[in-house]
């Protein structure tokens, strides 16, 4: 029986499953190179950890590895039900809170290497719980590449921006749908169709990158904005999405609607909130996202070689 220790947390409702020991050896290359080894040689491990029946479509995996850069403390590769992420904001908050829970981190700063760059997280002081769980993540640079892109779905025209926040996003403000838990089917349906239409029209991120996250925004009295975020595997993000909030901050800054030091409160469809702010870096921004994560389960994944679904139920065609 193969046994893989795991620690599950959630950040604003969005789960992260942290694994480290028992994972395949991905070598000592850069995190981008190791993600490629993971993808091409060990994708069964991703599916085994995250897909049903052991995991779920909603979950994001965080594989903790040694960094390749000497000035980093940890390396991490994030993955989901259908593949691999660049960065993951809620996942980084979950990772740092999980390391705090394990007694491996004290309040202060930690540098984490990801396949798309180095992020700096700050674990804030424990406010009286069992472990410190409030984390700020100074993300890699975020920027908008396309403004007011027109996409037609079911005969109706939508306009949105394409932006990078560690993953590629299509951000739509005027979509006509109510953003709330009562409307998940309609929000998912429209987001998915927008994503498909972007792909059909070959509207991409830089270097032909697939725009695989869609954000639908609305106004809310409880924060500066509320959003529904659809992830690549068709599950919606229960958190406000750290990389998605970063992309939003980049678009706001490009419009002159957010200045360095101002705090932007982004609410998720389930009601959780991230706080975001920016520093300027030329025509790009460096976003910092703050949120809280909660550890919620730890144990061992058990992999029985006789089990026909030991490698999870793979999703084809997403
Ligand atoms: O928080 O960046 C994020 C994220 C990406 C996908 C799910 N959550």
Coordinates of C-alpha atoms and ligand atoms in Angstrom, one line a residue:
X1 CA 0.0 0.0 0.0
X2 CA 1.4 3.4 -1.0
X3 CA 0.8 6.1 1.6
X4 CA 0.9 9.8 0.9
X5 CA 0.5 12.3 3.8
X6 CA -1.7 15.3 3.1
X7 CA -2.9 18.4 4.8
X8 CA -6.1 20.1 3.6
X9 CA -6.9 23.7 4.2
X10 CA -9.4 26.2 2.7
X11 CA -8.9 29.8 1.9
X12 CA -12.2 31.7 1.8
X13 CA -13.9 28.4 1.1
X14 CA -11.6 27.2 -1.7
X15 CA -9.7 24.0 -0.7
X16 CA -6.0 23.4 -1.1
X17 CA -4.5 19.9 -0.6
X18 CA -0.8 20.1 0.4
X19 CA 1.4 17.1 -0.4
X20 CA 5.1 16.7 -0.2
X21 CA 6.4 13.2 0.8
X22 CA 5.6 10.3 -1.4
X23 CA 5.5 12.5 -4.5
X24 CA 7.5 11.6 -7.6
X25 CA 11.1 12.9 -8.0
X26 CA 10.8 15.8 -10.5
X27 CA 14.5 16.5 -10.6
X28 CA 16.3 19.7 -9.7
X29 CA 15.5 22.0 -12.6
X30 CA 13.6 25.3 -12.4
X31 CA 10.0 25.1 -11.1
X32 CA 8.8 25.6 -14.7
X33 CA 10.9 22.6 -15.8
X34 CA 9.8 20.5 -12.9
X35 CA 6.1 21.3 -13.7
X36 CA 6.8 20.0 -17.2
X37 CA 8.3 16.8 -15.8
X38 CA 5.2 16.5 -13.6
X39 CA 2.9 17.0 -16.5
X40 CA 4.6 14.7 -19.0
X41 CA 5.7 11.9 -16.7
X42 CA 3.7 11.9 -13.5
X43 CA 0.3 13.2 -14.4
X44 CA -1.2 10.1 -12.8
X45 CA 0.0 11.5 -9.4
X46 CA -1.9 14.8 -10.0
X47 CA -5.1 12.8 -10.8
X48 CA -4.5 10.3 -7.9
X49 CA -4.2 13.1 -5.3
X50 CA -6.9 15.4 -6.6
X51 CA -9.5 13.7 -8.8
X52 CA -12.5 11.7 -7.5
X53 CA -12.9 9.4 -5.7
X54 CA -10.1 10.8 -3.4
X55 CA -10.4 14.5 -4.3
X56 CA -12.9 16.7 -6.0
X57 CA -13.2 19.1 -8.9
X58 CA -13.0 22.1 -6.6
X59 CA -9.7 21.2 -4.9
X60 CA -6.3 22.7 -5.9
X61 CA -3.2 20.6 -5.1
X62 CA 0.0 22.1 -3.8
X63 CA 3.1 20.0 -4.3
X64 CA 5.8 21.4 -2.0
X65 CA 9.4 20.9 -3.4
X66 CA 12.8 22.3 -2.8
X67 CA 13.3 25.6 -4.6
X68 CA 15.9 25.9 -7.3
X69 CA 16.7 29.5 -6.4
X70 CA 19.0 29.9 -3.5
X71 CA 17.1 33.0 -2.2
X72 CA 13.8 31.1 -1.9
X73 CA 12.6 29.1 1.1
X74 CA 10.2 26.8 -0.6
X75 CA 9.1 25.8 -4.1
X76 CA 5.5 24.9 -5.0
X77 CA 3.7 23.5 -8.1
X78 CA -0.1 24.0 -8.0
X79 CA -2.4 21.7 -9.9
X80 CA -6.1 21.1 -10.3
X81 CA -8.6 18.5 -11.6
X82 CA -7.5 19.0 -15.2
X83 CA -4.0 20.2 -15.2
X84 CA -1.5 22.7 -13.8
X85 CA -1.6 26.3 -12.7
X86 CA 1.0 29.1 -12.9
X87 CA 0.5 30.7 -9.6
X88 CA -2.4 30.3 -7.1
X89 CA -3.2 33.0 -4.7
X90 CA -5.6 31.1 -2.4
X91 CA -3.3 28.1 -2.6
X92 CA -0.3 30.2 -1.5
X93 CA -2.3 31.5 1.5
X94 CA -3.3 27.9 2.3
X95 CA 0.2 26.7 1.9
X96 CA 1.7 29.3 4.3
X97 CA -1.1 28.8 6.9
X98 CA -0.5 25.0 6.6
X99 CA 3.2 25.4 7.2
X100 CA 2.4 27.6 10.2
X101 CA 0.0 24.9 11.5
X102 CA 2.8 22.3 11.1
X103 CA 5.2 24.6 13.1
X104 CA 7.5 25.1 10.1
X105 CA 6.9 28.8 9.8
X106 CA 6.7 31.7 12.3
X107 CA 5.1 35.1 11.5
X108 CA 7.3 36.9 9.0
X109 CA 8.2 36.8 5.4
X110 CA 8.8 33.7 3.3
X111 CA 9.9 33.5 -0.4
X112 CA 8.3 30.9 -2.5
X113 CA 9.3 29.8 -6.0
X114 CA 6.5 28.9 -8.5
X115 CA 6.7 27.9 -12.1
X116 CA 5.9 31.5 -13.1
X117 CA 8.1 33.4 -10.7
X118 CA 8.9 34.1 -7.1
X119 CA 6.3 35.4 -4.7
X120 CA 6.8 36.7 -1.2
X121 CA 4.3 35.8 1.4
X122 CA 4.0 37.3 4.8
X123 CA 2.5 35.3 7.7
X124 CA 0.9 37.8 10.0
X125 CA 0.9 37.5 13.8
X126 CA -1.4 34.9 15.3
X127 CA -4.5 36.7 16.7
X128 CA -5.1 34.1 19.4
X129 CA -5.9 30.8 17.5
X130 CA -3.9 27.6 17.4
X131 CA -1.7 28.9 14.5
X132 CA -1.3 32.1 12.5
X133 CA -3.5 32.0 9.5
X134 CA -3.6 35.5 8.0
X135 CA -1.3 35.8 5.0
X136 CA -0.4 38.4 2.5
X137 CA 1.0 37.3 -0.9
X138 CA 3.1 39.8 -2.9
X139 CA 2.4 38.2 -6.3
X140 CA 4.4 38.2 -9.5
X141 CA 3.7 41.1 -11.9
X142 CA 0.1 41.4 -13.2
X143 CA -0.9 43.3 -16.4
X144 CA -3.7 43.7 -18.9
X145 CA -3.0 42.7 -22.5
X146 CA -6.4 43.3 -24.2
X147 CA -9.1 45.8 -23.5
X148 CA -12.8 45.6 -24.5
X149 CA -12.6 42.4 -26.4
X150 CA -16.0 41.6 -27.9
X151 CA -17.3 38.0 -27.7
X152 CA -20.7 36.8 -28.8
X153 CA -22.4 34.1 -26.9
X154 CA -26.0 32.8 -27.8
X155 CA -26.4 35.9 -30.0
X156 CA -25.5 38.4 -27.2
X157 CA -22.4 40.5 -27.3
X158 CA -20.1 40.7 -24.2
X159 CA -17.1 42.8 -23.7
X160 CA -14.2 42.0 -21.4
X161 CA -10.5 42.4 -20.8
X162 CA -7.7 39.8 -21.0
X163 CA -5.2 40.1 -18.1
X164 CA -2.4 38.0 -16.4
X165 CA -2.3 37.7 -12.7
X166 CA -0.3 34.4 -12.5
X167 CA -2.9 32.7 -14.7
X168 CA -4.8 34.1 -17.7
X169 CA -8.2 35.7 -17.1
X170 CA -11.1 37.1 -19.1
X171 CA -12.8 39.8 -17.0
X172 CA -16.3 40.8 -17.8
X173 CA -18.3 43.5 -16.0
X174 CA -21.6 43.9 -17.9
X175 CA -22.8 40.4 -18.3
X176 CA -26.4 40.9 -17.0
X177 CA -26.4 38.0 -14.5
X178 CA -26.9 38.2 -10.8
X179 CA -23.7 37.0 -9.0
X180 CA -24.8 34.8 -6.2
X181 CA -25.1 31.2 -5.0
X182 CA -28.7 31.0 -6.4
X183 CA -27.3 31.5 -9.9
X184 CA -24.4 29.2 -10.2
X185 CA -25.6 27.2 -13.1
X186 CA -26.2 30.3 -15.3
X187 CA -22.9 31.8 -14.2
X188 CA -21.0 28.6 -15.0
X189 CA -22.8 28.2 -18.3
X190 CA -22.0 31.8 -19.5
X191 CA -18.4 31.7 -18.3
X192 CA -17.8 28.4 -20.0
X193 CA -19.3 29.6 -23.3
X194 CA -17.2 32.8 -23.1
X195 CA -14.1 30.7 -22.6
X196 CA -15.0 28.4 -25.5
X197 CA -15.7 31.4 -27.7
X198 CA -12.3 33.1 -26.8
X199 CA -10.6 29.9 -27.9
X200 CA -12.6 29.6 -31.1
X201 CA -11.7 33.2 -32.0
X202 CA -8.1 32.5 -31.0
X203 CA -8.1 35.3 -28.4
X204 CA -5.2 34.3 -26.2
X205 CA -2.8 35.5 -23.6
X206 CA 0.8 36.2 -24.5
X207 CA 2.5 33.6 -26.8
X208 CA -0.8 31.9 -27.5
X209 CA -1.5 31.0 -23.9
X210 CA -5.1 29.7 -23.4
X211 CA -7.3 32.2 -21.4
X212 CA -8.6 29.5 -19.1
X213 CA -10.2 31.5 -16.2
X214 CA -13.3 33.7 -16.6
X215 CA -14.4 36.3 -14.1
X216 CA -17.8 37.8 -14.0
X217 CA -18.0 40.9 -11.8
X218 CA -20.8 42.8 -10.1
X219 CA -21.3 45.5 -7.5
X220 CA -21.9 44.7 -3.9
X221 CA -22.5 46.8 -0.8
X222 CA -20.2 44.5 1.2
X223 CA -17.0 45.1 -0.8
X224 CA -15.6 47.0 -3.7
X225 CA -16.7 44.3 -6.1
X226 CA -18.0 40.7 -6.1
X227 CA -17.0 38.1 -8.6
X228 CA -17.8 34.7 -9.9
X229 CA -14.6 32.9 -11.1
X230 CA -14.7 29.9 -13.3
X231 CA -11.5 27.7 -13.2
X232 CA -10.1 25.6 -16.0
X233 CA -11.7 22.4 -14.9
X234 CA -15.2 24.0 -14.8
X235 CA -15.4 24.3 -11.1
X236 CA -15.9 27.8 -9.7
X237 CA -13.5 29.3 -7.2
X238 CA -15.1 29.6 -3.8
X239 CA -12.5 32.2 -2.9
X240 CA -12.2 35.6 -4.6
X241 CA -9.2 34.0 -6.5
X242 CA -5.8 35.5 -5.7
X243 CA -4.5 35.5 -9.3
X244 CA -7.9 36.7 -10.5
X245 CA -8.0 39.5 -8.0
X246 CA -4.4 40.3 -9.2
X247 CA -5.7 40.5 -12.8
X248 CA -8.6 42.7 -11.7
X249 CA -6.1 45.1 -9.9
X250 CA -4.1 45.3 -13.1
X251 CA -7.2 46.3 -15.1
X252 CA -8.2 48.9 -12.5
X253 CA -4.7 50.4 -12.4
X254 CA -4.7 50.5 -16.2
X255 CA -7.9 52.5 -16.1
X256 CA -6.5 54.8 -13.4
X257 CA -9.1 53.5 -10.9
X258 CA -6.7 52.1 -8.4
X259 CA -3.6 53.9 -7.0
X260 CA -0.7 52.4 -5.1
X261 CA -1.5 51.9 -1.5
X262 CA -5.3 51.9 -1.9
X263 CA -7.0 48.8 -0.6
X264 CA -9.4 46.9 -2.9
X265 CA -11.8 44.4 -1.3
X266 CA -12.8 41.7 -3.7
X267 CA -15.7 39.4 -2.6
X268 CA -16.2 35.8 -3.9
X269 CA -19.5 34.4 -4.9
X270 CA -19.7 32.5 -1.5
X271 CA -19.0 35.8 0.3
X272 CA -15.4 35.5 1.4
X273 CA -13.2 38.6 0.9
X274 CA -9.5 39.2 -0.2
X275 CA -7.9 42.5 0.3
X276 CA -5.7 43.7 -2.6
X277 CA -3.3 46.5 -3.2
X278 CA -0.7 47.4 -5.8
X279 CA 2.8 48.8 -6.3
X280 CA 3.6 50.1 -9.8
X281 CA 6.3 48.6 -12.0
X282 CA 6.3 50.5 -15.3
X283 CA 3.0 49.7 -17.0
X284 CA 2.5 46.6 -14.8
X285 CA 1.5 46.2 -11.2
X286 CA 2.8 44.1 -8.4
X287 CA -0.3 43.0 -6.5
X288 CA -0.4 42.0 -2.8
X289 CA -3.4 39.9 -1.8
X290 CA -4.4 39.2 1.8
X291 CA -6.6 36.5 3.1
X292 CA -7.1 33.8 5.7
X293 CA -6.8 30.0 5.5
X294 CA -8.0 27.3 7.8
X295 CA -6.6 23.8 8.1
X296 CA -9.3 21.3 8.1
X297 CA -8.0 17.8 7.6
X298 CA -4.8 15.8 7.7
X299 CA -4.0 12.2 7.1
X300 CA -2.7 9.8 4.5
X301 CA -4.0 9.0 1.1
X302 CA -3.9 5.3 0.7
X303 CA -3.2 3.8 -2.8
X304 CA -4.0 0.2 -3.2
X305 CA -2.4 -1.2 -6.4
X306 CA -5.5 -3.4 -6.9
X307 CA -7.9 -0.5 -7.0
X308 CA -9.0 0.2 -10.6
X309 CA -9.5 3.9 -9.7
X310 CA -6.3 4.2 -7.7
X311 CA -5.1 7.0 -10.1
X312 CA -8.4 8.9 -9.8
X313 CA -11.1 9.3 -12.4
X314 CA -9.5 11.3 -15.1
X315 CA -11.4 14.1 -16.8
X316 CA -11.2 13.9 -20.6
X317 CA -12.2 16.7 -22.9
X318 CA -12.1 19.6 -20.5
Ligands
LIG1 O1 -6.5 31.9 -5.9 O2 -5.3 32.2 -7.6 C1 -6.1 31.6 -7.1 C2 -6.8 30.5 -7.8 C3 -6.6 30.1 -9.0 C4 -7.4 29.0 -9.2 C5 -8.1 28.8 -8.1 N1 -7.7 29.7 -7.2

